[in-house]
PDB file of C-alpha atoms in Angstrom:
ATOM      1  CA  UNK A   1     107.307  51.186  -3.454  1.00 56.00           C
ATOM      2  CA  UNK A   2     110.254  53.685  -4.094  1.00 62.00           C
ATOM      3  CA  UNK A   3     111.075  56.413  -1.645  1.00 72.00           C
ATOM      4  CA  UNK A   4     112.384  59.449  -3.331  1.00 84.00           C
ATOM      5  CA  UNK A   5     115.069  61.691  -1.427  1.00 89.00           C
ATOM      6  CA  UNK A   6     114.436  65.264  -1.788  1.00 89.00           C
ATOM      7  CA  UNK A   7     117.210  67.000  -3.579  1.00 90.00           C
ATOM      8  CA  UNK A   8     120.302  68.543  -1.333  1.00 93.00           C
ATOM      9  CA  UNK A   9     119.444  72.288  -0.652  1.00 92.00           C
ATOM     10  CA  UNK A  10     121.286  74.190  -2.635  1.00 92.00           C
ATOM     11  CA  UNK A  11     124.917  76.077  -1.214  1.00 95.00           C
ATOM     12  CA  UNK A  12     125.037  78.882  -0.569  1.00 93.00           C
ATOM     13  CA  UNK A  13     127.134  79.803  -3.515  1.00 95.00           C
ATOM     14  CA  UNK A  14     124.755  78.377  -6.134  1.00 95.00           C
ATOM     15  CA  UNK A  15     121.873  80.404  -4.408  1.00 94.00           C
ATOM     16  CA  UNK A  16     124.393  83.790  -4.603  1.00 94.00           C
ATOM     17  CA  UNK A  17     124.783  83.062  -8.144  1.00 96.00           C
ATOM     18  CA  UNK A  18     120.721  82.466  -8.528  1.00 95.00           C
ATOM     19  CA  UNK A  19     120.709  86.170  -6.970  1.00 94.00           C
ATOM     20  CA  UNK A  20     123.179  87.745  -9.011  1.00 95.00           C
ATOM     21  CA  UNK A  21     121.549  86.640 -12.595  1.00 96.00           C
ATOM     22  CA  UNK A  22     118.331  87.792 -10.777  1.00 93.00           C
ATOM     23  CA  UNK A  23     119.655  91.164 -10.444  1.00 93.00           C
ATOM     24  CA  UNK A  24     121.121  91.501 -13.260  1.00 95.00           C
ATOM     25  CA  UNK A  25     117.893  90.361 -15.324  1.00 92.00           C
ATOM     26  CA  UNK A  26     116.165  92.949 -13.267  1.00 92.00           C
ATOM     27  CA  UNK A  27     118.511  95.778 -13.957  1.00 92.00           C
ATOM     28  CA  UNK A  28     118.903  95.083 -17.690  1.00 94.00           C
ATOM     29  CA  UNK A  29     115.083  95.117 -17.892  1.00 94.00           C
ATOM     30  CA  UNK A  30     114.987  98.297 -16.010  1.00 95.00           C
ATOM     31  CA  UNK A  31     117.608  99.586 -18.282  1.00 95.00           C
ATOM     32  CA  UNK A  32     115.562  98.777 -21.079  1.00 95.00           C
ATOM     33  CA  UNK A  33     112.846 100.404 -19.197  1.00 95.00           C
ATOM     34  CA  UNK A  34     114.568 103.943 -18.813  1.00 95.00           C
ATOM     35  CA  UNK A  35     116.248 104.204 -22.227  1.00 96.00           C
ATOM     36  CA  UNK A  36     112.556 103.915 -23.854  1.00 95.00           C
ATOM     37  CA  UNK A  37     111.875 107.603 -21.976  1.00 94.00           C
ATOM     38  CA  UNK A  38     115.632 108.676 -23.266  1.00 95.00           C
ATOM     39  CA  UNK A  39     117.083 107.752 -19.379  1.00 96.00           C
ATOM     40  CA  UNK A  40     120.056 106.236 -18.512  1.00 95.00           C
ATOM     41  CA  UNK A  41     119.998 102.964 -15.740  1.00 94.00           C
ATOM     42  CA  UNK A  42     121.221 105.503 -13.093  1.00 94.00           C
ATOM     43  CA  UNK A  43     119.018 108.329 -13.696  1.00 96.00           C
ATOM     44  CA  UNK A  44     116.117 105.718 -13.362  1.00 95.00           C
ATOM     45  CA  UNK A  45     117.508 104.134 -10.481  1.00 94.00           C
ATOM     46  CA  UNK A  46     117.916 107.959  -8.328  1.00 95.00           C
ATOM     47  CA  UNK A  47     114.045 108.659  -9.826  1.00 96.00           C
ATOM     48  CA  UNK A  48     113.137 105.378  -8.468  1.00 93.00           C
ATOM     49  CA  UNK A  49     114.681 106.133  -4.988  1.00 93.00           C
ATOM     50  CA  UNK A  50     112.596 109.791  -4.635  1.00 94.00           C
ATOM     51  CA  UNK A  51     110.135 108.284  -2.510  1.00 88.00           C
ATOM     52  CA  UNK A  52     110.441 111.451  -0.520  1.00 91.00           C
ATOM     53  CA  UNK A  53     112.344 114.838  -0.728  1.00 92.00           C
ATOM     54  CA  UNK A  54     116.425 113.741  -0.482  1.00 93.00           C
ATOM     55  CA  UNK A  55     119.795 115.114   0.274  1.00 92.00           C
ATOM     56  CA  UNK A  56     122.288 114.567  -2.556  1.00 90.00           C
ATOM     57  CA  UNK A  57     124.589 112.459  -0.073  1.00 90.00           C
ATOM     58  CA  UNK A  58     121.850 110.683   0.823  1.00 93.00           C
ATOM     59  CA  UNK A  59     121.158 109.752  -3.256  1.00 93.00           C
ATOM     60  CA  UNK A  60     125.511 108.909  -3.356  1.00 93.00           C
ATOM     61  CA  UNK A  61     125.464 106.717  -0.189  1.00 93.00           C
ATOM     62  CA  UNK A  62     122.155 105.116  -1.589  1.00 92.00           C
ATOM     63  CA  UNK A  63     124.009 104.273  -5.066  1.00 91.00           C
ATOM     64  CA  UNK A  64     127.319 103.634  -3.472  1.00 91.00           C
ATOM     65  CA  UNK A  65     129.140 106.524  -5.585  1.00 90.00           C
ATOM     66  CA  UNK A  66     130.867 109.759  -5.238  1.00 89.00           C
ATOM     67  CA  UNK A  67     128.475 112.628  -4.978  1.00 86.00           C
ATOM     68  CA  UNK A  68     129.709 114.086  -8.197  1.00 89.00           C
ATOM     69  CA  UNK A  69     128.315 111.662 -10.196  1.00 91.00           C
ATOM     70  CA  UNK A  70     125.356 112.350  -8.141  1.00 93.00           C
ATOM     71  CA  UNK A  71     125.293 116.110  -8.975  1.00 93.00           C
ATOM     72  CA  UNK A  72     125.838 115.096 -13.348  1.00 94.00           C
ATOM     73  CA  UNK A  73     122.462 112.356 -12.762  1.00 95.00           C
ATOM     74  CA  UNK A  74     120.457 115.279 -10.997  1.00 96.00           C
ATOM     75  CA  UNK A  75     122.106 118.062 -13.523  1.00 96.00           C
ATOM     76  CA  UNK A  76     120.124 115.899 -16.325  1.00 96.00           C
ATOM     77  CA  UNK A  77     116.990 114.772 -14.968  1.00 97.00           C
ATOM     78  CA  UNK A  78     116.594 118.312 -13.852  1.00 97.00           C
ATOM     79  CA  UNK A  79     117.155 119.361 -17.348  1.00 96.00           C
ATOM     80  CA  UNK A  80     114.500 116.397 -18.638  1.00 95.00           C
ATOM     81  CA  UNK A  81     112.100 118.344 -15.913  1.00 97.00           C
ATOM     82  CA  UNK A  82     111.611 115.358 -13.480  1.00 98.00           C
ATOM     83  CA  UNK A  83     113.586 116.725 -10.775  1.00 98.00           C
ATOM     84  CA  UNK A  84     114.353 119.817  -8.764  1.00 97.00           C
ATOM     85  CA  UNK A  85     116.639 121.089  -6.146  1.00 95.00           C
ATOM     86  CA  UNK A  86     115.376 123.068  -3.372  1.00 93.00           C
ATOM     87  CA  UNK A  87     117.453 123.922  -0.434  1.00 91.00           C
ATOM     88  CA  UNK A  88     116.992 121.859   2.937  1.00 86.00           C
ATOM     89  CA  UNK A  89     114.679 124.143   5.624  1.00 87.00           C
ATOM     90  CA  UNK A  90     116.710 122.276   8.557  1.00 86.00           C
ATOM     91  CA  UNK A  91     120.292 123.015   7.062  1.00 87.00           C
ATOM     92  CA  UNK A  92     120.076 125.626   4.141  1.00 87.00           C
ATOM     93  CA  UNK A  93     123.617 124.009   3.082  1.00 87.00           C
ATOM     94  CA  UNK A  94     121.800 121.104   2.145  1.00 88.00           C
ATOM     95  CA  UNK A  95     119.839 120.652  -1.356  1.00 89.00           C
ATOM     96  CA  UNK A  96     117.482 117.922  -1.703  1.00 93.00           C
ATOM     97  CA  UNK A  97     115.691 116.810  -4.521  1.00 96.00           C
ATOM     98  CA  UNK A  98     112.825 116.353  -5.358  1.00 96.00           C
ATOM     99  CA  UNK A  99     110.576 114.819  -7.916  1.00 97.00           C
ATOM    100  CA  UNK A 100     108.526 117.265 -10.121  1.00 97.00           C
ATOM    101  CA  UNK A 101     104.755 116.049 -11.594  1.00 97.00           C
ATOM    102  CA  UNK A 102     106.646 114.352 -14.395  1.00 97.00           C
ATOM    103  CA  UNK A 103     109.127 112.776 -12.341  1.00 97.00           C
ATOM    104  CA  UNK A 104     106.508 111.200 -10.379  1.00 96.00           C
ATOM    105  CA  UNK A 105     104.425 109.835 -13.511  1.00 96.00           C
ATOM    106  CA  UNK A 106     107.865 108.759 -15.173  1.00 97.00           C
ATOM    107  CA  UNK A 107     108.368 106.609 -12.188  1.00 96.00           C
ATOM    108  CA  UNK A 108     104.827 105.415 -12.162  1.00 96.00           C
ATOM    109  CA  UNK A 109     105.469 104.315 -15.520  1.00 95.00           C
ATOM    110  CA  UNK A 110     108.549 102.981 -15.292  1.00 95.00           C
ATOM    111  CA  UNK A 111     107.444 100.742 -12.182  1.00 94.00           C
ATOM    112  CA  UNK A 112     104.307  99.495 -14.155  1.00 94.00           C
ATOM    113  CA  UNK A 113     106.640  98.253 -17.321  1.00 93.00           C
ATOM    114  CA  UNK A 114     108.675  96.478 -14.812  1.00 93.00           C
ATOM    115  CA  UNK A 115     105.767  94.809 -13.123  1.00 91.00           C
ATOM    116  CA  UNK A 116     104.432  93.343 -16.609  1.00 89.00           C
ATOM    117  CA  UNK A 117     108.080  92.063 -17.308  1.00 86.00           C
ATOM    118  CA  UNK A 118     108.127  90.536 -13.497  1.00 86.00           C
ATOM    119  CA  UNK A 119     104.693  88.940 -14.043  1.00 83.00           C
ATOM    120  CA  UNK A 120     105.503  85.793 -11.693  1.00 87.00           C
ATOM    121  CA  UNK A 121     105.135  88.390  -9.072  1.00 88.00           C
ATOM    122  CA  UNK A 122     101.798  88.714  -9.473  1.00 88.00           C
ATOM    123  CA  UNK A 123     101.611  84.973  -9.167  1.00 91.00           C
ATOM    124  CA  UNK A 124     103.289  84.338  -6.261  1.00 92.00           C
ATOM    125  CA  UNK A 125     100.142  83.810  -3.176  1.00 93.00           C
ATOM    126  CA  UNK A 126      99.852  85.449  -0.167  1.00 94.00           C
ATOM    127  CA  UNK A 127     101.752  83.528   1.855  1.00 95.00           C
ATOM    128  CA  UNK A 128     104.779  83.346  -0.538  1.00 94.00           C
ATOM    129  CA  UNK A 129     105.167  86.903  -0.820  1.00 94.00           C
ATOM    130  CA  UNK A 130     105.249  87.157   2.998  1.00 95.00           C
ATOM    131  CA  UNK A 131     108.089  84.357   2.876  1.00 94.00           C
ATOM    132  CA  UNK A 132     109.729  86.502  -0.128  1.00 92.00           C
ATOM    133  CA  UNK A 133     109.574  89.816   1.700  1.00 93.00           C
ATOM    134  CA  UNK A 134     110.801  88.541   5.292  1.00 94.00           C
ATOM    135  CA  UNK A 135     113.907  86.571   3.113  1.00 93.00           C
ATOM    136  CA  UNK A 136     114.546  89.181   1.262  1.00 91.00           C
ATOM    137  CA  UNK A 137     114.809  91.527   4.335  1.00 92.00           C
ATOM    138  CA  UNK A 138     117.036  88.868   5.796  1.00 93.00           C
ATOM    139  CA  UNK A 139     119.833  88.810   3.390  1.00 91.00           C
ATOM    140  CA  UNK A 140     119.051  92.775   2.673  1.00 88.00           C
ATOM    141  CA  UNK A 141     118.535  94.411   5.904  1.00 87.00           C
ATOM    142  CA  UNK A 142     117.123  98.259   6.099  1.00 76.00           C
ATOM    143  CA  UNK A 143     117.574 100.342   9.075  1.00 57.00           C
ATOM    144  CA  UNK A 144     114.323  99.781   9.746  1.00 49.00           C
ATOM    145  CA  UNK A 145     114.667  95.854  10.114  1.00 42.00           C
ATOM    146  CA  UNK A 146     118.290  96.162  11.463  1.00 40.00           C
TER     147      UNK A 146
END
């Protein structure tokens, strides 16, 4: 009878590397995603972080970029009617933004196409999407876990 040794976990370099072709399947699928409703990866990426009404900073600290760049994403999305501005009630120097109807359906969509492309999600069991979750907020940290 043969004992078979499990295989070495893997470094932590190899598992970086795992996470970086990850992420950049994800994005270039999400990419794909947006340029079938005529967006670019960033405007799909600040529709995908309206959750709620947001500050422009907030939008440039969340995409790690200068807040112009912010202002040209908004400019167009506003144009393509999925955003608005509307000025902050608690600092009228502020403008958030905000997704319109269309916004929110464009994001509804675009989440949905990007749920049949990740379809091992759906296959993943209870318990392993608790273990993904809790991992992920390990290596990812929110203010909320932090």
């Amino acid at each position: 009878m043969t004992s078979t040794t499990p295989p070495p976990a893997p470094t932590s370099i190899e598992l970086m590397d795992q996470l970086a072709q990850a992420a950049a399947a994800y994005y270039r699928s999400f990419a794909t995603v947006a340029a079938a409703r005529g967006l670019t990866l960033m405007q799909g990426k600040v529709l995908s972080l309206l959750r709620r009404p947001m500050p422009m900073r907030t939008l440039a600290e969340l995409l790690a970029c200068d807040a112009s760049n912010v202002t040209g994403i908004v400019d167009r999305l506003e144009a393509h009617g999925l955003v608005r501005r509307e000025v902050d009630p608690a600092d009228r120097r502020v403008k958030r933004v905000i997704l319109t109807e269309d916004g929110e359906r464009t994001v509804q969509e675009i989440r949905a196409e990007l749920l049949a492309t990740l379809s091992g999600l759906d296959e993943l069991g209870e318990g392993d999407r608790h273990t993904f979750q809790r991992l992920l907020g390990r290596l990812f940290p929110t203010g909320a876990d932090a």
